[in-house]
mmCIF file of N, CA and C in Angstrom:
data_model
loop_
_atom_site.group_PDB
_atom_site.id
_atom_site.type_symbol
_atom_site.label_atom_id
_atom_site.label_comp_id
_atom_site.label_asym_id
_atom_site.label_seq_id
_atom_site.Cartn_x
_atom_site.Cartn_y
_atom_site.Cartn_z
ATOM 1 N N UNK V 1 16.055 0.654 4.549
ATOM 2 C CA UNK V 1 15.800 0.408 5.958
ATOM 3 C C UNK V 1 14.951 1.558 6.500
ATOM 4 N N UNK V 2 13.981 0.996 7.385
ATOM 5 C CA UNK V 2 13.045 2.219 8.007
ATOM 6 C C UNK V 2 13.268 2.263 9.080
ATOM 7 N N UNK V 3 13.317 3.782 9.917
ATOM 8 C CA UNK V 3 13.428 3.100 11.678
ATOM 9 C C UNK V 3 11.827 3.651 11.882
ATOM 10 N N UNK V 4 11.364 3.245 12.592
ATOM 11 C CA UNK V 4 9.482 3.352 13.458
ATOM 12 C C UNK V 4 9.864 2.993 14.781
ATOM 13 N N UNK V 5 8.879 3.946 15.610
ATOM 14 C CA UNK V 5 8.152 3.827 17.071
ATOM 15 C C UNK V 5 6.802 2.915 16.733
ATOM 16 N N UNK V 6 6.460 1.865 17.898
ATOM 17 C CA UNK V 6 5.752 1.456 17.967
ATOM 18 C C UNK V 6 5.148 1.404 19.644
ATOM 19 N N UNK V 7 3.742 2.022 19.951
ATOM 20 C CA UNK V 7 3.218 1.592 21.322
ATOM 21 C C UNK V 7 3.060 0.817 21.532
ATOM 22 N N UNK V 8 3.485 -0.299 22.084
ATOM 23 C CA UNK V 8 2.872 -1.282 22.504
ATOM 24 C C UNK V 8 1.561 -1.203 23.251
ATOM 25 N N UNK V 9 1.046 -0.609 23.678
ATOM 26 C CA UNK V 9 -0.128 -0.612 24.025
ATOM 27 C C UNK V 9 -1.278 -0.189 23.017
ATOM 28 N N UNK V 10 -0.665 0.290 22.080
ATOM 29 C CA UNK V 10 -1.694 0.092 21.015
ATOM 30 C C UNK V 10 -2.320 -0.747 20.284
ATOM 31 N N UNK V 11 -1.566 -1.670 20.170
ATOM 32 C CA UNK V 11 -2.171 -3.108 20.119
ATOM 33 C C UNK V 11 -3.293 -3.749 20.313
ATOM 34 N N UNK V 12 -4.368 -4.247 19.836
ATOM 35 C CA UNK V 12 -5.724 -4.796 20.251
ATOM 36 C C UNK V 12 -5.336 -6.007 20.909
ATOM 37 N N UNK V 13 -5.810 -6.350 21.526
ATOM 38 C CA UNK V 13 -6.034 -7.537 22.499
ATOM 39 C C UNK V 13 -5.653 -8.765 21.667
ATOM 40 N N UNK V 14 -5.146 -9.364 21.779
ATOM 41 C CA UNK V 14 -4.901 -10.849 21.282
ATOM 42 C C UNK V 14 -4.411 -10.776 20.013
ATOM 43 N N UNK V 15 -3.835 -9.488 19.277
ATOM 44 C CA UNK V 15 -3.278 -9.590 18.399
ATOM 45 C C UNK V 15 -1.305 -10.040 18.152
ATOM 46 N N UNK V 16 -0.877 -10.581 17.190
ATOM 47 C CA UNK V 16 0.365 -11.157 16.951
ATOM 48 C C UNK V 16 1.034 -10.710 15.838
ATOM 49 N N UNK V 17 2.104 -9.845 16.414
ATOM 50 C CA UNK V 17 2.653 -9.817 14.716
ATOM 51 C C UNK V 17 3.866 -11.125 14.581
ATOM 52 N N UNK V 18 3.924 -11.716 13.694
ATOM 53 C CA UNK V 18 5.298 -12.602 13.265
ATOM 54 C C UNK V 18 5.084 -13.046 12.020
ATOM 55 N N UNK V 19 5.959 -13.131 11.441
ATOM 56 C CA UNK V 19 6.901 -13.201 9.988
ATOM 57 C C UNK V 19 7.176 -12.451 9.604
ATOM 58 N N UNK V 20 7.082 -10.991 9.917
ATOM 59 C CA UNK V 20 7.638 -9.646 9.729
ATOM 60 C C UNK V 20 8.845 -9.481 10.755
ATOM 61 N N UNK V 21 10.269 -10.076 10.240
ATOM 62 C CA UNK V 21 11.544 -9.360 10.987
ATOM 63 C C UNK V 21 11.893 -8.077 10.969
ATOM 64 N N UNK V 22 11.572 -7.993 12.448
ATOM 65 C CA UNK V 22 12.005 -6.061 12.873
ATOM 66 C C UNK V 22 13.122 -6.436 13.831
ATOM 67 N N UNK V 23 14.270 -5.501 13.916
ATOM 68 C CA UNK V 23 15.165 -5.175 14.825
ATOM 69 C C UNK V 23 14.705 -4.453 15.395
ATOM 70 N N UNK V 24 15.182 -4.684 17.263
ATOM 71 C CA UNK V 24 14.009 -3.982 18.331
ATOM 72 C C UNK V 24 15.207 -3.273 18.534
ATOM 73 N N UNK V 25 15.358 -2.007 18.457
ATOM 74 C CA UNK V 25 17.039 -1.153 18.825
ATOM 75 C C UNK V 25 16.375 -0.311 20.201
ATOM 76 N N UNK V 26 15.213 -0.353 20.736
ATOM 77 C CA UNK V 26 15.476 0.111 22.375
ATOM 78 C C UNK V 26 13.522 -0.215 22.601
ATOM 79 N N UNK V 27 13.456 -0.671 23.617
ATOM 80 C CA UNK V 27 12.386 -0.390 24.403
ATOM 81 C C UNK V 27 12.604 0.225 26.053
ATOM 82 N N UNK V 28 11.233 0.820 25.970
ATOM 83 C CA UNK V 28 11.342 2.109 27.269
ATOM 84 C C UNK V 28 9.684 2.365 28.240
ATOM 85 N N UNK V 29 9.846 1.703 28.701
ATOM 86 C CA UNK V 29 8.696 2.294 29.298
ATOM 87 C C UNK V 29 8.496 3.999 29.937
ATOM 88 N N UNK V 30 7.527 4.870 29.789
ATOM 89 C CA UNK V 30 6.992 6.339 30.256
ATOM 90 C C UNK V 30 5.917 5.964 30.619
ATOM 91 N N UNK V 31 5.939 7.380 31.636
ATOM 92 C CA UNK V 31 4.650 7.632 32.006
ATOM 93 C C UNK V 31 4.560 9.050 31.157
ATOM 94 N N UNK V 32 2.876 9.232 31.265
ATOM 95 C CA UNK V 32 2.633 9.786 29.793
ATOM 96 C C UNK V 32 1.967 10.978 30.409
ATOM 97 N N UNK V 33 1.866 12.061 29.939
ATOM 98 C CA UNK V 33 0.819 13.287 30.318
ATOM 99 C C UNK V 33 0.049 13.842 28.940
ATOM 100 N N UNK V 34 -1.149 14.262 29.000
ATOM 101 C CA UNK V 34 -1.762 14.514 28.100
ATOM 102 C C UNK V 34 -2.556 13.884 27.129
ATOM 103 N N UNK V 35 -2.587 12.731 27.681
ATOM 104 C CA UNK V 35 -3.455 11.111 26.712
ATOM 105 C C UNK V 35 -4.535 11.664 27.005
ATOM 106 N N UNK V 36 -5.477 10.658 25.905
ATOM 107 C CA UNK V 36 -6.536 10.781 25.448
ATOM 108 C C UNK V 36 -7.058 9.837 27.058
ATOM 109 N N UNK V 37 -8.746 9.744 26.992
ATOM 110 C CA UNK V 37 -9.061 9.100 27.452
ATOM 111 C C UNK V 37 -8.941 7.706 27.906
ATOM 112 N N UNK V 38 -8.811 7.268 26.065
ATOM 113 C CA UNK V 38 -8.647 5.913 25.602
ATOM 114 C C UNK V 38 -7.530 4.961 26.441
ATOM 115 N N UNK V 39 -6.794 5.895 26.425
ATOM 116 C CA UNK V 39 -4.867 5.506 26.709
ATOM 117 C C UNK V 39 -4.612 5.533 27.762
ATOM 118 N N UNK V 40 -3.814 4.444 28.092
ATOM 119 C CA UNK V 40 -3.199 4.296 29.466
ATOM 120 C C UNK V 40 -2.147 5.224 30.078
ATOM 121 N N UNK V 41 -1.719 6.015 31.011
ATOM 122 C CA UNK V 41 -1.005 6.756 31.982
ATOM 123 C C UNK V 41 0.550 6.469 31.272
ATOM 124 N N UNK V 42 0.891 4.723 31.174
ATOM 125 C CA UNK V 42 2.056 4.533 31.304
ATOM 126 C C UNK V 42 2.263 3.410 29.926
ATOM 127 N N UNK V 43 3.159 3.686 28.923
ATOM 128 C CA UNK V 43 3.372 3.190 28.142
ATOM 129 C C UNK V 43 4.808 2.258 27.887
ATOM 130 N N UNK V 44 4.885 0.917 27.195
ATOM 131 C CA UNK V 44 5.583 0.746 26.317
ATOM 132 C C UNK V 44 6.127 0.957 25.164
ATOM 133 N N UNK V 45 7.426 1.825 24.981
ATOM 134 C CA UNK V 45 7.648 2.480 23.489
ATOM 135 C C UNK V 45 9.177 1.470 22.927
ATOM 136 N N UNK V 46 8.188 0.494 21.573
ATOM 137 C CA UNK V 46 9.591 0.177 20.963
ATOM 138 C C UNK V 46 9.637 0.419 19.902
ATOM 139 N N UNK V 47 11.399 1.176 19.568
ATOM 140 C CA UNK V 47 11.449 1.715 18.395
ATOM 141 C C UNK V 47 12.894 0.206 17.592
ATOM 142 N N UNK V 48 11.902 0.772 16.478
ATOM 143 C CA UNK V 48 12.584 -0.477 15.864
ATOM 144 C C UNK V 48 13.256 -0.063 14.360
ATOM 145 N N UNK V 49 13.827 -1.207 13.687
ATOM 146 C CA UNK V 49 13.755 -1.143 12.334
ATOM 147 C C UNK V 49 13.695 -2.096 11.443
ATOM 148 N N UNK V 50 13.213 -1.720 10.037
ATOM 149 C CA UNK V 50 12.277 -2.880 9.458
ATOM 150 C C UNK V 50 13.071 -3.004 8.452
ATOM 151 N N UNK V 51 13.239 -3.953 7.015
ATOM 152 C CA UNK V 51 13.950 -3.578 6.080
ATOM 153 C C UNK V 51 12.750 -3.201 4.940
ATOM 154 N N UNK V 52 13.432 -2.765 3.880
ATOM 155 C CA UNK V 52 12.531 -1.871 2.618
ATOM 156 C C UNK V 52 11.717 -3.170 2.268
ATOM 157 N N UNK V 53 12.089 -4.399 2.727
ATOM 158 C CA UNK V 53 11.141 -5.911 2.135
ATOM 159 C C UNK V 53 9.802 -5.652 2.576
ATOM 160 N N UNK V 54 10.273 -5.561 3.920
ATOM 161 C CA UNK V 54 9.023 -6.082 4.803
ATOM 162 C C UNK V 54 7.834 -5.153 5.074
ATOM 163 N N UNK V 55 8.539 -3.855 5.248
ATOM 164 C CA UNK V 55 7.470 -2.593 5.181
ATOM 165 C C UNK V 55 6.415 -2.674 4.988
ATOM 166 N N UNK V 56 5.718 -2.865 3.881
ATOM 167 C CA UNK V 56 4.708 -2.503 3.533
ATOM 168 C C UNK V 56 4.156 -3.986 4.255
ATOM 169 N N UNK V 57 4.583 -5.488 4.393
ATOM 170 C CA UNK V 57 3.354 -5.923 5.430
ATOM 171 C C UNK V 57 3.649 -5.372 6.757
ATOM 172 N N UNK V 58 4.158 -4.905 7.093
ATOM 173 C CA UNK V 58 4.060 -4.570 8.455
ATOM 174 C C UNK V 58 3.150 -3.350 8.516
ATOM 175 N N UNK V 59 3.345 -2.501 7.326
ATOM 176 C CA UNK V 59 1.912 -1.584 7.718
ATOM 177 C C UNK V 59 0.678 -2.294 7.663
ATOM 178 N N UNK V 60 0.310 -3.278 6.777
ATOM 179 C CA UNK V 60 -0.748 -3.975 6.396
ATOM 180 C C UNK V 60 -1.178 -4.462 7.616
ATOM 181 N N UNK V 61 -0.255 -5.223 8.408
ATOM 182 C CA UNK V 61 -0.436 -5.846 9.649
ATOM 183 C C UNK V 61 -1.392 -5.062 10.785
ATOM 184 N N UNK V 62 0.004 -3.878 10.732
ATOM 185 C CA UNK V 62 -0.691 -2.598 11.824
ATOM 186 C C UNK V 62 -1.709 -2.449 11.416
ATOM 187 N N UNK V 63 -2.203 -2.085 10.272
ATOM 188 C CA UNK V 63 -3.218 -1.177 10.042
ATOM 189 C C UNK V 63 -5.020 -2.299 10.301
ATOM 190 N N UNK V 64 -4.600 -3.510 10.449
ATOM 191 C CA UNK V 64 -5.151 -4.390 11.007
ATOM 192 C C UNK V 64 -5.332 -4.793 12.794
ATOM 193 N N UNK V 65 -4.432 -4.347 13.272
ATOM 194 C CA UNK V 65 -3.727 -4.800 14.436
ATOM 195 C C UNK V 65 -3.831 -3.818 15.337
ATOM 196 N N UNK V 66 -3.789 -2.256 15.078
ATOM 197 C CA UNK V 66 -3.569 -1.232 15.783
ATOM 198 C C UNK V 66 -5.211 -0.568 16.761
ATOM 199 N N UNK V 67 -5.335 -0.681 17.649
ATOM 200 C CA UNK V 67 -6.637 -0.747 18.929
ATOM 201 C C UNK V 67 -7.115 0.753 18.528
ATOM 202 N N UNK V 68 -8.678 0.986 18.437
ATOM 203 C CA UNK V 68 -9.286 2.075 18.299
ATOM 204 C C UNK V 68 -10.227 2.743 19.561
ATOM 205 N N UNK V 69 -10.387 3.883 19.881
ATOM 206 C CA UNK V 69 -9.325 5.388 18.891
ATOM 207 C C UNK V 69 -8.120 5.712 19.712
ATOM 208 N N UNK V 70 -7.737 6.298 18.659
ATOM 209 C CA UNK V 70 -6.264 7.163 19.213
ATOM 210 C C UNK V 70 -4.915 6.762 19.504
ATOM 211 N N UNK V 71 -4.677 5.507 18.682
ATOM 212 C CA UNK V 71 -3.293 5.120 18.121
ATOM 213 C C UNK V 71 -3.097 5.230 16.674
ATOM 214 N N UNK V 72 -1.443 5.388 16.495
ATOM 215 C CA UNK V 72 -1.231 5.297 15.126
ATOM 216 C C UNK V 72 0.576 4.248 15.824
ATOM 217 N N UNK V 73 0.735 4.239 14.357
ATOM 218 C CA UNK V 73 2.437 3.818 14.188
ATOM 219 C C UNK V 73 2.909 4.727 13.020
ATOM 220 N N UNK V 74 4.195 4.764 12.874
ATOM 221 C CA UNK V 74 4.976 5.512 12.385
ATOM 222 C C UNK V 74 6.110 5.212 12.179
ATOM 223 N N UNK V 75 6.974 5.409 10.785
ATOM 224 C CA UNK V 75 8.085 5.088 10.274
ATOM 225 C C UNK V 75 9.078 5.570 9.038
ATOM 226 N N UNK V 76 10.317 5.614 8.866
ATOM 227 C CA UNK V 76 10.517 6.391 7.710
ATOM 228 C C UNK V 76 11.971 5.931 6.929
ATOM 229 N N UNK V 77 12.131 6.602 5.995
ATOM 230 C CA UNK V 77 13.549 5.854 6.044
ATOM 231 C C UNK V 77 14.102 7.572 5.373
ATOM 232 N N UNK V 78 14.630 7.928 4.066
ATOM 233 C CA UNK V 78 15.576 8.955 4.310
ATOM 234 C C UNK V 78 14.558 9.619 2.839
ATOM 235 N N UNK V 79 13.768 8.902 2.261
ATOM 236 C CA UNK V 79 12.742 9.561 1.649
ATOM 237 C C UNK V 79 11.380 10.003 1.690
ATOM 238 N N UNK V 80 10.632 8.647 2.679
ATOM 239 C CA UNK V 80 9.263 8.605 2.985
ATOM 240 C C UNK V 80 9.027 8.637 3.908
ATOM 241 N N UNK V 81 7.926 8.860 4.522
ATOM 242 C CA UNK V 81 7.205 8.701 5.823
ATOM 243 C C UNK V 81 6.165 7.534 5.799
ATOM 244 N N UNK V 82 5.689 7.036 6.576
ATOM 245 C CA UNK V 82 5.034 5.776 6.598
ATOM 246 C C UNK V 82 3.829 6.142 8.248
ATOM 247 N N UNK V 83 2.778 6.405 7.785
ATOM 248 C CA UNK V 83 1.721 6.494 9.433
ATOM 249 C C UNK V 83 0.574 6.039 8.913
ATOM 250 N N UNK V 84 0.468 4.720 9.976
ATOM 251 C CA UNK V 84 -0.757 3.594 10.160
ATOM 252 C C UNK V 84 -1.122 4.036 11.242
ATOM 253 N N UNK V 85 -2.967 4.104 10.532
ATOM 254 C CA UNK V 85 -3.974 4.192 11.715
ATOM 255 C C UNK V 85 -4.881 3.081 11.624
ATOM 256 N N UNK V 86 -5.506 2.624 12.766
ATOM 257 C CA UNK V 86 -6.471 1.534 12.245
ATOM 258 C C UNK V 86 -6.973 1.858 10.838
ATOM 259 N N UNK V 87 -7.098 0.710 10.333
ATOM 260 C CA UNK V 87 -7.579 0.869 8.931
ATOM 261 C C UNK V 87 -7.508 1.876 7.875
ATOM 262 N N UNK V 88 -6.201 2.121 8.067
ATOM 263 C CA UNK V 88 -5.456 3.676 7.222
ATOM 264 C C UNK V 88 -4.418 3.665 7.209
ATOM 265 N N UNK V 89 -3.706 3.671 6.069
ATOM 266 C CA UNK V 89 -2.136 3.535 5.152
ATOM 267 C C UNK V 89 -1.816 4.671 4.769
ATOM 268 N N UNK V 90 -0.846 6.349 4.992
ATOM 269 C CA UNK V 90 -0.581 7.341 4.837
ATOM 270 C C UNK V 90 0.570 7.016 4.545
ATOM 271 N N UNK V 91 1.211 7.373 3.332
ATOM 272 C CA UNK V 91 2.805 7.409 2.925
ATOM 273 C C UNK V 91 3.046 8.401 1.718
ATOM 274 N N UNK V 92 3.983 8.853 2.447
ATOM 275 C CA UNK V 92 4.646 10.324 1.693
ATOM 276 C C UNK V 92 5.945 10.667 1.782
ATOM 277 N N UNK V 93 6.284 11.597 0.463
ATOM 278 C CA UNK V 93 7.609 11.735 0.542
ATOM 279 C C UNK V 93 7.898 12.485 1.906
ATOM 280 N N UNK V 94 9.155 12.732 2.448
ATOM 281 C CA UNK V 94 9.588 13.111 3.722
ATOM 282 C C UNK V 94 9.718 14.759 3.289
ATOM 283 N N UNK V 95 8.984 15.732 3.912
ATOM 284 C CA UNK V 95 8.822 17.184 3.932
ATOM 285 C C UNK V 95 7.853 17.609 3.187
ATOM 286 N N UNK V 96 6.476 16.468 2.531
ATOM 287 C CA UNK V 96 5.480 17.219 2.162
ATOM 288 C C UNK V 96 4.328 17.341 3.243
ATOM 289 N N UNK V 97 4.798 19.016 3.165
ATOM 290 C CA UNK V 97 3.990 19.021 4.390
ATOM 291 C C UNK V 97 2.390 19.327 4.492
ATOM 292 N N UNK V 98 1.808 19.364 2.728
ATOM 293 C CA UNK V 98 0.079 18.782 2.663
ATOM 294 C C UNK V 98 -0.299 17.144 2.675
ATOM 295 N N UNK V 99 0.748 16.556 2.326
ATOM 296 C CA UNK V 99 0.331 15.256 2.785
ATOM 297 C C UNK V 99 0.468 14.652 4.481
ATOM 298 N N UNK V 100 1.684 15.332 5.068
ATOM 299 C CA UNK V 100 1.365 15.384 6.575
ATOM 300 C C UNK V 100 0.129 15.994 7.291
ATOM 301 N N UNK V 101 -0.346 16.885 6.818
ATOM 302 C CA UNK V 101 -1.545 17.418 7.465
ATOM 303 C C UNK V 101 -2.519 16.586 6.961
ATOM 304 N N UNK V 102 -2.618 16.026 5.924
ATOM 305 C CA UNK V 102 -4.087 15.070 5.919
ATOM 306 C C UNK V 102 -3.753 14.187 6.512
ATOM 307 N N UNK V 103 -2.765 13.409 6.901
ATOM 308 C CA UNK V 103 -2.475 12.313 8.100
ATOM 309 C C UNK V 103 -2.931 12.671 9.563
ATOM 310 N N UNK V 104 -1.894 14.081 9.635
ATOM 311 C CA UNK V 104 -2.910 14.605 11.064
ATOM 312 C C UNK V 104 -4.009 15.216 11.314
ATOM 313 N N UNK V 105 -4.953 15.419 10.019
ATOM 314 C CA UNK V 105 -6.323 15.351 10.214
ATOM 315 C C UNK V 105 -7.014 13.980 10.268
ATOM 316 N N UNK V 106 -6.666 13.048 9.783
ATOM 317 C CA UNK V 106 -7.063 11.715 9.965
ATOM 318 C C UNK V 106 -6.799 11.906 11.383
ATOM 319 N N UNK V 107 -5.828 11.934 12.231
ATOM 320 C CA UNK V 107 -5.152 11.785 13.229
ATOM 321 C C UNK V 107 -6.420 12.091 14.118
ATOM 322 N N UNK V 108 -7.006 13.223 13.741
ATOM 323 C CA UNK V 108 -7.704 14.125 14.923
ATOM 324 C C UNK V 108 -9.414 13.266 14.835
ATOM 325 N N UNK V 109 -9.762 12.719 13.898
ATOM 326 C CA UNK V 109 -10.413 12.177 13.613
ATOM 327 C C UNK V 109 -10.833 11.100 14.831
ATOM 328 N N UNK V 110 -9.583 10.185 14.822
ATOM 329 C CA UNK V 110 -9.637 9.163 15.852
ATOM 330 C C UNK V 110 -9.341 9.892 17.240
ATOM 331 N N UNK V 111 -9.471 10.969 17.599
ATOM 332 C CA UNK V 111 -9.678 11.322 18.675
ATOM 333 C C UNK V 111 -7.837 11.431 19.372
ATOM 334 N N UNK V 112 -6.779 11.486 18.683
ATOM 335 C CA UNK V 112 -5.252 11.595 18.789
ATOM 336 C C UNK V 112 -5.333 12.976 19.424
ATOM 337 N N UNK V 113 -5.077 12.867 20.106
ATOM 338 C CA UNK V 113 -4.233 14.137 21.243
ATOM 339 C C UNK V 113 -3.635 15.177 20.097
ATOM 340 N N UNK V 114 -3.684 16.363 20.309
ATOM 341 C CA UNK V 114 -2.688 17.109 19.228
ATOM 342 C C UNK V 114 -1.072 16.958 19.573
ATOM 343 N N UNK V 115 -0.403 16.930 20.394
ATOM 344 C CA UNK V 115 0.447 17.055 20.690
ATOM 345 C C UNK V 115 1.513 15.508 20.513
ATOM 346 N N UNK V 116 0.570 14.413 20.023
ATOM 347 C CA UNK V 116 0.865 12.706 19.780
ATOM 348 C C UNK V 116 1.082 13.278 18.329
ATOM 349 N N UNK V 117 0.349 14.407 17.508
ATOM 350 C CA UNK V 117 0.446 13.715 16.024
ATOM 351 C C UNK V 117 1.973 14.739 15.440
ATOM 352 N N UNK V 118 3.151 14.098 16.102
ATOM 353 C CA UNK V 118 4.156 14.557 15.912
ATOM 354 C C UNK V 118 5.224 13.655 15.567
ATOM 355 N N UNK V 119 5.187 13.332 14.443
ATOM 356 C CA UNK V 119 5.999 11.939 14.242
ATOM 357 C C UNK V 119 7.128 12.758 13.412
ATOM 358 N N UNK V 120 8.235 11.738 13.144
ATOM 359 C CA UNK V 120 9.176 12.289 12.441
ATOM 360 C C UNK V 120 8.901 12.424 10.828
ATOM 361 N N UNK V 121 9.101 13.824 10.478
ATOM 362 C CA UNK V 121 8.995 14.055 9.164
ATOM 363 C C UNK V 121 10.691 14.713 8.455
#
């Protein structure tokens, strides 16, 4: 089982995820300080969880699905880390911390806020 944050506002326009069952365990709307240009003031954040089945389409999905620049998604379970950027699949064991930094150099790439590329490791 993985738990992941997902923005909903990261999302491209008219995109759908379904046949990927996620448990939605809280959504929250914030208002946000420090966004990029790109990004809206006030966000939808749902954090969910996926099972070890489905994972990998649901990154496939995101990594299709996720609006450019300056979103990602993120997810993990008690070994790996899992961070989708548009058109980018990063997965690593949980505490390597040279494979986290090439994620958050990808990160900076798409123009990600420094202070966003803080996901759980």
């Amino acid at each position: 089982m993985y738990d992941g944050v997902l923005i909903l506002e990261s999302l491209r326009t008219g995109t759908t995820l379904d046949g990927i069952p996620l448990a939605v365990r809280k959504l929250s709307r914030i208002g946000v300080t420090g966004m990029s240009a790109a990004q809206p003031p006030v966000w939808t954040i749902m954090e969910f969880q996926v099972e070890d089945e489905h994972e990998k389409a649901l990154a496939e999905a995101l990594r299709d699905a996720l609006d450019k620049p300056g979103w990602y998604a993120d997810w993990h379970n008690a070994d790996e880390v899992v961070v989708v950027f548009p058109g980018r699949i990063f997965r690593y064991p949980r505490g390597d911390q040279a494979a986290r930094a090439e994620a958050q150099a990808h990160g900076r790439t798409l123009a990600i806020p420094e202070p966003q590329l803080d996901w759980t490791d």
